[in-house]
C-alpha positions as a LaTeX table, in Angstrom:
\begin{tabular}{lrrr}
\hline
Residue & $x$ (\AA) & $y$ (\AA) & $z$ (\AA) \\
\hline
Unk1 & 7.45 & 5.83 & 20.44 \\
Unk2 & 9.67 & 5.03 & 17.69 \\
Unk3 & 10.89 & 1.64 & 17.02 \\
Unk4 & 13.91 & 0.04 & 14.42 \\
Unk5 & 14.81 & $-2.45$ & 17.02 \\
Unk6 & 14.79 & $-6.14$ & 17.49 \\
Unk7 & 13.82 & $-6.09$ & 20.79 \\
Unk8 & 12.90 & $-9.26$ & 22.63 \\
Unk9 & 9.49 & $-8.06$ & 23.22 \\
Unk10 & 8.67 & $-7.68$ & 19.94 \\
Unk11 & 9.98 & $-11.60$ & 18.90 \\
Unk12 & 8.18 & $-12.94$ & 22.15 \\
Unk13 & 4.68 & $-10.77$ & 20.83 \\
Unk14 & 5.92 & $-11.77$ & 17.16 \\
Unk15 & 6.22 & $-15.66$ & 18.14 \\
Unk16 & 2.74 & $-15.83$ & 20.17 \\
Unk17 & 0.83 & $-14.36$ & 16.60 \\
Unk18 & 2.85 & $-17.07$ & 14.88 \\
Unk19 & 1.92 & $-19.53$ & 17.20 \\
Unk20 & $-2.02$ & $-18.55$ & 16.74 \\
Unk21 & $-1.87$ & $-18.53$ & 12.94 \\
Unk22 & $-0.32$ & $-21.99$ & 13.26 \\
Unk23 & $-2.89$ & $-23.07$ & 15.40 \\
Unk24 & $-5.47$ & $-21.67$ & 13.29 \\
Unk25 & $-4.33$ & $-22.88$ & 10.34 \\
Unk26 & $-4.04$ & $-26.39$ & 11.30 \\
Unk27 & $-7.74$ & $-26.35$ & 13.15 \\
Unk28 & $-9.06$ & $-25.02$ & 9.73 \\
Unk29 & $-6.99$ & $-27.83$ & 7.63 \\
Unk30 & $-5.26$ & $-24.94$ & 5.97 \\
Unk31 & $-1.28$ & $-25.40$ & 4.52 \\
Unk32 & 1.82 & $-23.05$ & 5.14 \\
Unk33 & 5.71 & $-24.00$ & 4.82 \\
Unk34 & 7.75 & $-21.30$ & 6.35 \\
Unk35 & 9.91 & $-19.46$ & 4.12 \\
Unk36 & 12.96 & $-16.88$ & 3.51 \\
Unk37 & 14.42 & $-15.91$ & 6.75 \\
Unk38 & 12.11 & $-17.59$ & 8.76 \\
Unk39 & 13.67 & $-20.91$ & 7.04 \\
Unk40 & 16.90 & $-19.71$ & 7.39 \\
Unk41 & 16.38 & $-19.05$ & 11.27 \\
Unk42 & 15.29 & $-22.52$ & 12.15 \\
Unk43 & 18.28 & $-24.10$ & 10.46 \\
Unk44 & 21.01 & $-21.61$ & 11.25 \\
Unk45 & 19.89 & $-20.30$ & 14.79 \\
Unk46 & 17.30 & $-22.59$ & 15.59 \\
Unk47 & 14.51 & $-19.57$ & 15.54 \\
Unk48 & 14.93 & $-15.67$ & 14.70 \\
Unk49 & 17.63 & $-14.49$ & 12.99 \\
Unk50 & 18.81 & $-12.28$ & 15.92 \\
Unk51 & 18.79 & $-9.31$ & 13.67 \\
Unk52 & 15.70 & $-9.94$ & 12.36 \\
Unk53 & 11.92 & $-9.57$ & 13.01 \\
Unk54 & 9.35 & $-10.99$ & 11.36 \\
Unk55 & 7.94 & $-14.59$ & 10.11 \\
Unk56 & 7.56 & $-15.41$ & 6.62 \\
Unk57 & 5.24 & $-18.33$ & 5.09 \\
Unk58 & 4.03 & $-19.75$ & 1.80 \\
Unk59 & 0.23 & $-20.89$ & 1.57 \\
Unk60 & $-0.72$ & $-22.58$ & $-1.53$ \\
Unk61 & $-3.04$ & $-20.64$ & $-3.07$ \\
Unk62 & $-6.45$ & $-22.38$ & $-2.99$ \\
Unk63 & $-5.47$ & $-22.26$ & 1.24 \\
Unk64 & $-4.43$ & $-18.86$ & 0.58 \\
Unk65 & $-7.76$ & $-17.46$ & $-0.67$ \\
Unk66 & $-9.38$ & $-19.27$ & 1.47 \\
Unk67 & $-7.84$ & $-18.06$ & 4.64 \\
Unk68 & $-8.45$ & $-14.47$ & 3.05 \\
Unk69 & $-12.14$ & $-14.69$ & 3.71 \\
Unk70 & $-12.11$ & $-16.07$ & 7.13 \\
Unk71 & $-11.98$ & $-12.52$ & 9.35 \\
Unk72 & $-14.98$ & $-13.76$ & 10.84 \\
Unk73 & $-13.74$ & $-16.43$ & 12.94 \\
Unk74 & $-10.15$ & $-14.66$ & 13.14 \\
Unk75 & $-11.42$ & $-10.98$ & 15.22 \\
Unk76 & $-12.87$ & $-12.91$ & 17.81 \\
Unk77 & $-10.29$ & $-14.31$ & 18.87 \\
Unk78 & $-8.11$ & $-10.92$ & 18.89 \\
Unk79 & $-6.96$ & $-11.46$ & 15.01 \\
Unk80 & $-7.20$ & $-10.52$ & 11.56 \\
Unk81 & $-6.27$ & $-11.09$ & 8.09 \\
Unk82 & $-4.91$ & $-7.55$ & 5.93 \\
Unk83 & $-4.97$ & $-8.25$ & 2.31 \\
Unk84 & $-5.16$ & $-5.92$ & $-0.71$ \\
Unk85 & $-8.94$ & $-6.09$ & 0.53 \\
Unk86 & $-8.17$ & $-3.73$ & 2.94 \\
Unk87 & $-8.38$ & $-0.01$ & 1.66 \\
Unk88 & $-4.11$ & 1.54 & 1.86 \\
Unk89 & $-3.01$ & $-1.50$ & 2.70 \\
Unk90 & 0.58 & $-1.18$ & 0.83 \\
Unk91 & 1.55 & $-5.00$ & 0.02 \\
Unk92 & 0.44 & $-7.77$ & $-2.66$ \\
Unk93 & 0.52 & $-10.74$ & $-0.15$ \\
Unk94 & $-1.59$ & $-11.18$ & 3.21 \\
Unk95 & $-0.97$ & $-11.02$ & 7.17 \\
Unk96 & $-2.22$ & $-12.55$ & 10.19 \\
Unk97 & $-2.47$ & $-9.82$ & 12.73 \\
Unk98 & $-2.97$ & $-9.18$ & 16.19 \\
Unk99 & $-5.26$ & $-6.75$ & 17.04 \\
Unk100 & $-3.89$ & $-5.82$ & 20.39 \\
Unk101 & $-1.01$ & $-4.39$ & 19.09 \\
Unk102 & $-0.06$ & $-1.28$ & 16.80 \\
Unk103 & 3.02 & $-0.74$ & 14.34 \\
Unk104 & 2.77 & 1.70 & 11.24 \\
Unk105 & 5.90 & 1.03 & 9.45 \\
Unk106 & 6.68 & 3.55 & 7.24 \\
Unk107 & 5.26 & 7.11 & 7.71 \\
Unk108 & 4.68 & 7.91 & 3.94 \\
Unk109 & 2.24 & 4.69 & 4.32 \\
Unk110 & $-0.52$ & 6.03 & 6.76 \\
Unk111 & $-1.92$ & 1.95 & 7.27 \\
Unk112 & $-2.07$ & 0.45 & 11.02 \\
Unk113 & $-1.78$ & $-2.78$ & 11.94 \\
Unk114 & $-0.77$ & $-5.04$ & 14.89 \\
Unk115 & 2.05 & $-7.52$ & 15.60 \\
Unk116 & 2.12 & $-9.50$ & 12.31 \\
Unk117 & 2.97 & $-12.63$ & 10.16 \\
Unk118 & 3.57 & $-12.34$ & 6.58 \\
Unk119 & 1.65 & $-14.39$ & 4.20 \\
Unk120 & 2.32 & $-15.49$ & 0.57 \\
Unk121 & 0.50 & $-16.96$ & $-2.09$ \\
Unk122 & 2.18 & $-19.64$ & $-3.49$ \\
Unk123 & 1.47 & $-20.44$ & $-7.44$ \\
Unk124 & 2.29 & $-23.38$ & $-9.16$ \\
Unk125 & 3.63 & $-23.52$ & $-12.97$ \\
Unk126 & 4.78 & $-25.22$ & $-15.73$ \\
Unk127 & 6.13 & $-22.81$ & $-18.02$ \\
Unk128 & 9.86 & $-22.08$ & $-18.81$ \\
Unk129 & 11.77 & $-20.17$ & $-16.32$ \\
Unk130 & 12.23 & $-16.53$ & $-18.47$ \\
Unk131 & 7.82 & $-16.96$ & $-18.65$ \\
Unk132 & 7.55 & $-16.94$ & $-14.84$ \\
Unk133 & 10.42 & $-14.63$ & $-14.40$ \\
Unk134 & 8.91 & $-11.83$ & $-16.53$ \\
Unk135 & 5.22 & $-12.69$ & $-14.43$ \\
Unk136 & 6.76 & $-11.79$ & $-11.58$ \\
Unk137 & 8.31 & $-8.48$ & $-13.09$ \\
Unk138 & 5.33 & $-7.66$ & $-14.84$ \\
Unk139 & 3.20 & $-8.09$ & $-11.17$ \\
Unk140 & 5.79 & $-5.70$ & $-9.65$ \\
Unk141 & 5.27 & $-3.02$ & $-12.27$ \\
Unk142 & 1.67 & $-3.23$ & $-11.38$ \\
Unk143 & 1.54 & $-3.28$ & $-7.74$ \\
Unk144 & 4.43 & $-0.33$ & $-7.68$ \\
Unk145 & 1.82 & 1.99 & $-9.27$ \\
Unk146 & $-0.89$ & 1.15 & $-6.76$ \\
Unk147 & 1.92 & 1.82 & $-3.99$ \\
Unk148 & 2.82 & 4.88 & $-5.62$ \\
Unk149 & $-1.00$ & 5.71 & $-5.56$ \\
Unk150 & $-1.59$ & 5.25 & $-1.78$ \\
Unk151 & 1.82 & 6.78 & $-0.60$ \\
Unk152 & 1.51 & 9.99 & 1.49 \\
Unk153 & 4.36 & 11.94 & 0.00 \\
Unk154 & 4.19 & 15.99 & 1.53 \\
Unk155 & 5.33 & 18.52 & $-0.96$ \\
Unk156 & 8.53 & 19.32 & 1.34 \\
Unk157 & 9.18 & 16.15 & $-0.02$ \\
Unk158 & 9.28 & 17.32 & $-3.65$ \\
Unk159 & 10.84 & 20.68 & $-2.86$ \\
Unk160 & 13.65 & 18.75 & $-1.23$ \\
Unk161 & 14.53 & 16.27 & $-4.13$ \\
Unk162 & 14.22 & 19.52 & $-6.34$ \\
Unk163 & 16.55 & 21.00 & $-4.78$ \\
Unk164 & 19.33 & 18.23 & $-4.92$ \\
Unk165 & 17.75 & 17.58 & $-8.81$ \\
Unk166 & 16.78 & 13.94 & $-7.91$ \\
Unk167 & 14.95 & 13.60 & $-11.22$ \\
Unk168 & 13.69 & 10.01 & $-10.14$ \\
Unk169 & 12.00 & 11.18 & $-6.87$ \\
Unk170 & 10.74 & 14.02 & $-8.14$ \\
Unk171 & 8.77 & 12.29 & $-11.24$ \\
Unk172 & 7.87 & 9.52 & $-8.65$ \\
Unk173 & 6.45 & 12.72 & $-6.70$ \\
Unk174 & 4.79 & 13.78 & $-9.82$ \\
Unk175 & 3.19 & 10.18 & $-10.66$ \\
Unk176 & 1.88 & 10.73 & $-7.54$ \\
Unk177 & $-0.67$ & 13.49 & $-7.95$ \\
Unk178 & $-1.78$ & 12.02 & $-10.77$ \\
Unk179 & $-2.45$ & 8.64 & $-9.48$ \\
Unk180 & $-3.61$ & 9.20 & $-5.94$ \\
Unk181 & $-6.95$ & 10.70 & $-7.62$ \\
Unk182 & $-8.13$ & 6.45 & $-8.06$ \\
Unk183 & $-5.79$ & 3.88 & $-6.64$ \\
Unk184 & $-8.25$ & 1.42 & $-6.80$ \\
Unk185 & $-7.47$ & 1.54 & $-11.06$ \\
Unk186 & $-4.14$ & 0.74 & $-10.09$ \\
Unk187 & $-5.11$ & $-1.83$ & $-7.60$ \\
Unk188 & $-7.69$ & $-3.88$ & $-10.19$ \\
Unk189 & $-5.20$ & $-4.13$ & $-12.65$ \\
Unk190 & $-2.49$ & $-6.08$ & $-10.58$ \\
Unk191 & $-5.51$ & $-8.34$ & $-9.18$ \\
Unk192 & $-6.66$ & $-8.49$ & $-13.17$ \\
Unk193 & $-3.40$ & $-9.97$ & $-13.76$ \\
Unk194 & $-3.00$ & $-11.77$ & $-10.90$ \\
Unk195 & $-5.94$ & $-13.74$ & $-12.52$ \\
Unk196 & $-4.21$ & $-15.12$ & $-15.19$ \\
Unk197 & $-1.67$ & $-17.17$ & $-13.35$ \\
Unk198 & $-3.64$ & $-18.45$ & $-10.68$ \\
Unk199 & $-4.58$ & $-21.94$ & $-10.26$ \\
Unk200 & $-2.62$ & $-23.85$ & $-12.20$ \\
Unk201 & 0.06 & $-26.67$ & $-11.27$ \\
Unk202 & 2.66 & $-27.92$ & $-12.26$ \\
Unk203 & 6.66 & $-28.98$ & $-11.38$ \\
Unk204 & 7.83 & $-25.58$ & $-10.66$ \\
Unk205 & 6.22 & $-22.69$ & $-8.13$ \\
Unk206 & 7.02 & $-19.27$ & $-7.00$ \\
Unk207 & 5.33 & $-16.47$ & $-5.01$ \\
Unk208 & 4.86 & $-14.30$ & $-8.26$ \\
Unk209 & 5.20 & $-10.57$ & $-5.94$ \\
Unk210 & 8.86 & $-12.21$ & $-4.64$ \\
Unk211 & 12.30 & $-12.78$ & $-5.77$ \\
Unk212 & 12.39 & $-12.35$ & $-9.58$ \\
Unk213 & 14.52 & $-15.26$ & $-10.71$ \\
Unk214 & 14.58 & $-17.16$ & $-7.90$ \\
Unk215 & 12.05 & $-20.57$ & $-9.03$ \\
Unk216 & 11.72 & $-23.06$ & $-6.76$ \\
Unk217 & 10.74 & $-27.02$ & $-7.35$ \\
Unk218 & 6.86 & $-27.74$ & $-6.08$ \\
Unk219 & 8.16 & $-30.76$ & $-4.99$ \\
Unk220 & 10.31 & $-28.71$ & $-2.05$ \\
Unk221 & 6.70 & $-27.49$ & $-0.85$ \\
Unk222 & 4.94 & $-30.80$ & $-0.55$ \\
Unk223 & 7.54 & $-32.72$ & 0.86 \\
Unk224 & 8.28 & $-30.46$ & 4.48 \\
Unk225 & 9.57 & $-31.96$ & 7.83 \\
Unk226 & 9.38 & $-29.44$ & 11.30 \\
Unk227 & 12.56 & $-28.02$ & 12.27 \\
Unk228 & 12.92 & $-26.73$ & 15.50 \\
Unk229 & 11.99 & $-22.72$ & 16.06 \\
Unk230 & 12.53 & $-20.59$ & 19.56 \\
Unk231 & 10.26 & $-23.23$ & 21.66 \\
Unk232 & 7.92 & $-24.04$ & 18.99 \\
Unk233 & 8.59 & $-25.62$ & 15.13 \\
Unk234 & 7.93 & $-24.94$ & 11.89 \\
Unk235 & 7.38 & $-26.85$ & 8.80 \\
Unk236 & 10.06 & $-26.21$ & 5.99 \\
Unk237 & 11.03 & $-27.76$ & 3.24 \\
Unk238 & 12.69 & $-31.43$ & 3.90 \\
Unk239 & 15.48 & $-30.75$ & 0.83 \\
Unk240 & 15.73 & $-26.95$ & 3.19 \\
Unk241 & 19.09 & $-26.95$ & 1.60 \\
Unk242 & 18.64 & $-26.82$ & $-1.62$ \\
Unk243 & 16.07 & $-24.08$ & $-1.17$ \\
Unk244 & 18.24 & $-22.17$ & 0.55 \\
Unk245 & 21.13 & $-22.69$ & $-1.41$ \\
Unk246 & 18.87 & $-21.31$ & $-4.19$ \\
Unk247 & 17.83 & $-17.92$ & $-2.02$ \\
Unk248 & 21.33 & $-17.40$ & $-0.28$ \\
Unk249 & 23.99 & $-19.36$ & $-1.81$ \\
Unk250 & 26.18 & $-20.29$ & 0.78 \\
Unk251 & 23.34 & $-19.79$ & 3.78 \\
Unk252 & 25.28 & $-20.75$ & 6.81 \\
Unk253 & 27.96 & $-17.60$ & 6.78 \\
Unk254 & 27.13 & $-15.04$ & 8.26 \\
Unk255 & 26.77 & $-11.64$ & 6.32 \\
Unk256 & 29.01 & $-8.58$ & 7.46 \\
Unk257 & 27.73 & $-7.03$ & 10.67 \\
Unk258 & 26.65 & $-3.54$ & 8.26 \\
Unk259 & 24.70 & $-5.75$ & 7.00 \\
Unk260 & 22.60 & $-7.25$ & 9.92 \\
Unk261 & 19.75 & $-4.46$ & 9.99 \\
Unk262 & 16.00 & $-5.25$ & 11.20 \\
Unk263 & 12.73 & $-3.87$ & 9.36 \\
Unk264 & 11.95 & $-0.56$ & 9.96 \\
Unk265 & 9.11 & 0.79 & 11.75 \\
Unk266 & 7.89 & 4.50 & 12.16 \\
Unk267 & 5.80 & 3.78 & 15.13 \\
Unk268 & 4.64 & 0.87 & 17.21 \\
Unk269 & 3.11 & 0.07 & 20.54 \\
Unk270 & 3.18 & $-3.76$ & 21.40 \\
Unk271 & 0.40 & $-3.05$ & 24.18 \\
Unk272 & $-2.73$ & $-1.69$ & 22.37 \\
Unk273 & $-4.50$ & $-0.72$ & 19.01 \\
Unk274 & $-4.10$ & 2.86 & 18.49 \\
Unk275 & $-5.36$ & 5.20 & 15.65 \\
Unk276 & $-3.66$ & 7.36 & 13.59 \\
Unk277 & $-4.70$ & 10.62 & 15.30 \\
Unk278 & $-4.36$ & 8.72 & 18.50 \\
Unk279 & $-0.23$ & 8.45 & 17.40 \\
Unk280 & 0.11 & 11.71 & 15.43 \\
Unk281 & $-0.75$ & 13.34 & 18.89 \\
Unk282 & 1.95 & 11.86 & 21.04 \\
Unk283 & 4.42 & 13.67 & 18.22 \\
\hline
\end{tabular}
């Protein structure tokens, strides 16, 4: 089936991974501190946005690598970490998935997964704003060619943006061909820089793949209080409005109704693990 909905059984399958990964986390003494929407849910709606679905949160990143090396004790208990690890996985930061579950968001992307939280590293510095700012530009530049790389564009796809002379899309198309022959190059040389900022500390801290501009104070992530979320909580920053005020601006008005859209997904079935062929034959 196809799915762009924000249905109530995908938030109630959505909050019982998020409940897990908070247990986990906690039994395992690793840190999170929700963030984005999922901040913005607790304090405006007291849980989901209701046109949203997913679950952001921040891990510092010692917790962070850490957690990425623990699918041992996670698939046992129906779970697993994704990660750049995984080969055609399509995003620089982590999840915590359930493994009784399928979505495959976006078609061109042939990856599978299961009911999901989103994980991101979160890096510490202490280096003037335009420094981290052009980091975080400079990590999108070389995670969009690994994307580019593991994208499954068909050539009715090329002959269609030739033929309304969409010179972008086309040389995207082209870039394409050329880089799908080794993705992994593309892939090592966003984890190659990744290297160089890791591990440090200091009085400011971003998640380098996010929000170019938008630098937070460390202090927001160490200092957290639990707000209230669906029947469960999650820990957020204390001084919530100033990080939001930073993300949003004015966070408690609403944004225009054309505006309230969910994350898409091409496929997903909240019941079982499927396989690609397994879905491509129910089309």
């Amino acid at each position: 089936m196809e799915e762009n909905s924000t249905s109530q059984q995908m938030k109630d399958a959505l909050l019982e991974t998020f409940k897990f990964t908070k247990q986990f986390l906690a039994q395992h003494n690793l840190r999170y501190i929700a963030c984005g929407g999922t901040v913005l849910g607790a304090v405006r709606h007291k849980g989901f946005i209701p046109w949203d679905d997913d679950i952001d949160i921040y891990m510092p990143r010692a917790d962070y690598n850490r957690l990425l090396d623990m699918n041992d004790q996670l698939q046992p208990l129906g779970y697993e970490v994704i990660s750049c690890r995984d080969k055609g996985y399509y995003m620089p930061f982590a999840k915590i998935s359930s493994l009784s579950s399928t979505i495959w968001e976006f078609q061109r992307l042939p990856f599978l997964m299961g009911v999901y939280v989103d994980i991101f590293p979160l890096d510490e510095f202490e280096e003037p704003d335009q420094v981290i700012t052009a980091r975080q530009y400079r990590s999108h530049y070389f995670f969009d060619k690994y994307i580019n790389a593991v994208s499954s564009y068909p050539f009715r796809f090329f002959l269609q943006r030739l033929q309304h002379l969409d010179i972008h899309q086309m040389g995207l198309y082209l870039l394409h061909l050329y880089r799908r022959r080794n993705p992994q190059r593309y892939l090592q040389a966003f984890l190659d820089f990744e290297k160089t900022y890791t591990g440090g500390t200091g009085s400011k801290c971003v998640c380098v793949t996010q929000w170019e501009g938008r630098i937070f104070q460390t202090e927001w992530f160490t200092d957290v209080i639990e707000l209230p979320f669906e029947d469960t909580t999650v820990t957020a920053p204390r001084n919530y409005d100033a990080y939001l005020r930073k993300l949003y601006g004015d966070y408690m008005q609403l944004p225009p109704v054309e505006k309230r859209i969910s994350h898409p997904h091409f496929y997903v079935d909240l019941n079982r693990r499927l396989t690609i062929p397994d879905i491509l034959a129910q089309q």
